[in-house]
Amino acid sequence: MASTTHYPVWDSFIRGYHWLQVMSVAGLWYTGTEGLMDWHFAIAYFLLALLLTRLIWGVIGSETAQFRHFVRSPSTALQYLTAIRRGGESSNVGHNPAGAYMVVAFMLLLATQLTTGLFANDDIISEGPLAQYVSGELSSLMTSIHAINFNLILGAIALHVIAITVYLLRKDNLITPMITGKKALKANPPQMHNGLVAWGITAAIGSLIYFTWAEEVVAYLW
């Protein structure tokens, strides 16, 4: 049996993005439910900066972060699920072929949520920064999509938690590597890039968003 060694598989940005995304979505749910719209917008702008950076890092980042390395064909994903159902081992360095589609789907859902939020309004006092540039009908449509899409996000989260639980029951811990960044590998380790580069990109995008839309919101909060 081949020996295993723990190697870095997730850089600091991917790990930070994952957990900050979790906290941001929870924060958006709470602030939206409680009507804390200034906090809602602030968290949304922060998550937008993270998501845009993640898309860029999916092109230029570490090997396990790059879409071209982990997004496989649908047939490959189906073959993987079939093998797992029959008791096969999951020995992927980064995202497995099925999990990759969940990653992409979640990014699309978040992109939809954040984009529609820019045009949404609550018909009382709060509206997205771009709502004034579209008709009332289109803004109302965006608001409806914003509400419906969040339910899809909750469904995706539930599916993700179920999948993580199933892997844990199969003695395949996917949580610890997303905390430590390291994983036991039998194959060659992936090529890693310094996550500080991605955090620098996040800061740049965040600054642009801040001075474009968020300065007034943040000033009100503090």
PDB file of N, CA, C and O in Angstrom, residues 37 120-127 143:
ATOM      1  N   MET A  37     -30.818  46.733   7.170  1.00  0.00           N
ATOM      2  CA  MET A  37     -30.428  46.833   5.773  1.00  0.00           C
ATOM      3  C   MET A  37     -29.059  47.459   5.551  1.00  0.00           C
ATOM      4  O   MET A  37     -28.379  47.136   4.578  1.00  0.00           O
ATOM      5  N   ALA A 120     -32.386  45.705  -6.429  1.00  0.00           N
ATOM      6  CA  ALA A 120     -33.597  45.430  -5.654  1.00  0.00           C
ATOM      7  C   ALA A 120     -34.023  46.626  -4.828  1.00  0.00           C
ATOM      8  O   ALA A 120     -33.263  47.580  -4.610  1.00  0.00           O
ATOM      9  N   ASN A 121     -35.264  46.577  -4.355  1.00  0.00           N
ATOM     10  CA  ASN A 121     -35.774  47.599  -3.445  1.00  0.00           C
ATOM     11  C   ASN A 121     -36.828  46.961  -2.543  1.00  0.00           C
ATOM     12  O   ASN A 121     -37.390  45.919  -2.876  1.00  0.00           O
ATOM     13  N   ASP A 122     -37.080  47.595  -1.390  1.00  0.00           N
ATOM     14  CA  ASP A 122     -38.081  47.047  -0.472  1.00  0.00           C
ATOM     15  C   ASP A 122     -39.367  47.872  -0.458  1.00  0.00           C
ATOM     16  O   ASP A 122     -40.222  47.684   0.405  1.00  0.00           O
ATOM     17  N   ASP A 123     -39.495  48.781  -1.429  1.00  0.00           N
ATOM     18  CA  ASP A 123     -40.701  49.627  -1.565  1.00  0.00           C
ATOM     19  C   ASP A 123     -40.941  50.527  -0.356  1.00  0.00           C
ATOM     20  O   ASP A 123     -42.035  51.069  -0.184  1.00  0.00           O
ATOM     21  N   ILE A 124     -39.920  50.662   0.509  1.00  0.00           N
ATOM     22  CA  ILE A 124     -40.089  51.527   1.691  1.00  0.00           C
ATOM     23  C   ILE A 124     -38.971  52.572   1.729  1.00  0.00           C
ATOM     24  O   ILE A 124     -39.183  53.743   1.471  1.00  0.00           O
ATOM     25  N   ILE A 125     -37.755  52.097   2.046  1.00  0.00           N
ATOM     26  CA  ILE A 125     -36.650  53.045   2.192  1.00  0.00           C
ATOM     27  C   ILE A 125     -35.349  52.548   1.585  1.00  0.00           C
ATOM     28  O   ILE A 125     -34.505  53.341   1.167  1.00  0.00           O
ATOM     29  N   SER A 126     -35.173  51.228   1.536  1.00  0.00           N
ATOM     30  CA  SER A 126     -33.909  50.675   1.075  1.00  0.00           C
ATOM     31  C   SER A 126     -33.988  50.245  -0.380  1.00  0.00           C
ATOM     32  O   SER A 126     -35.006  49.688  -0.818  1.00  0.00           O
ATOM     33  N   GLU A 127     -32.926  50.497  -1.113  1.00  0.00           N
ATOM     34  CA  GLU A 127     -32.826  50.019  -2.482  1.00  0.00           C
ATOM     35  C   GLU A 127     -31.369  49.841  -2.849  1.00  0.00           C
ATOM     36  O   GLU A 127     -30.482  50.495  -2.275  1.00  0.00           O
ATOM     37  N   THR A 143     -36.102  42.175  -7.323  1.00  0.00           N
ATOM     38  CA  THR A 143     -36.384  41.936  -5.904  1.00  0.00           C
ATOM     39  C   THR A 143     -37.007  40.559  -5.697  1.00  0.00           C
ATOM     40  O   THR A 143     -36.650  39.839  -4.755  1.00  0.00           O
TER      41      THR A 143
END
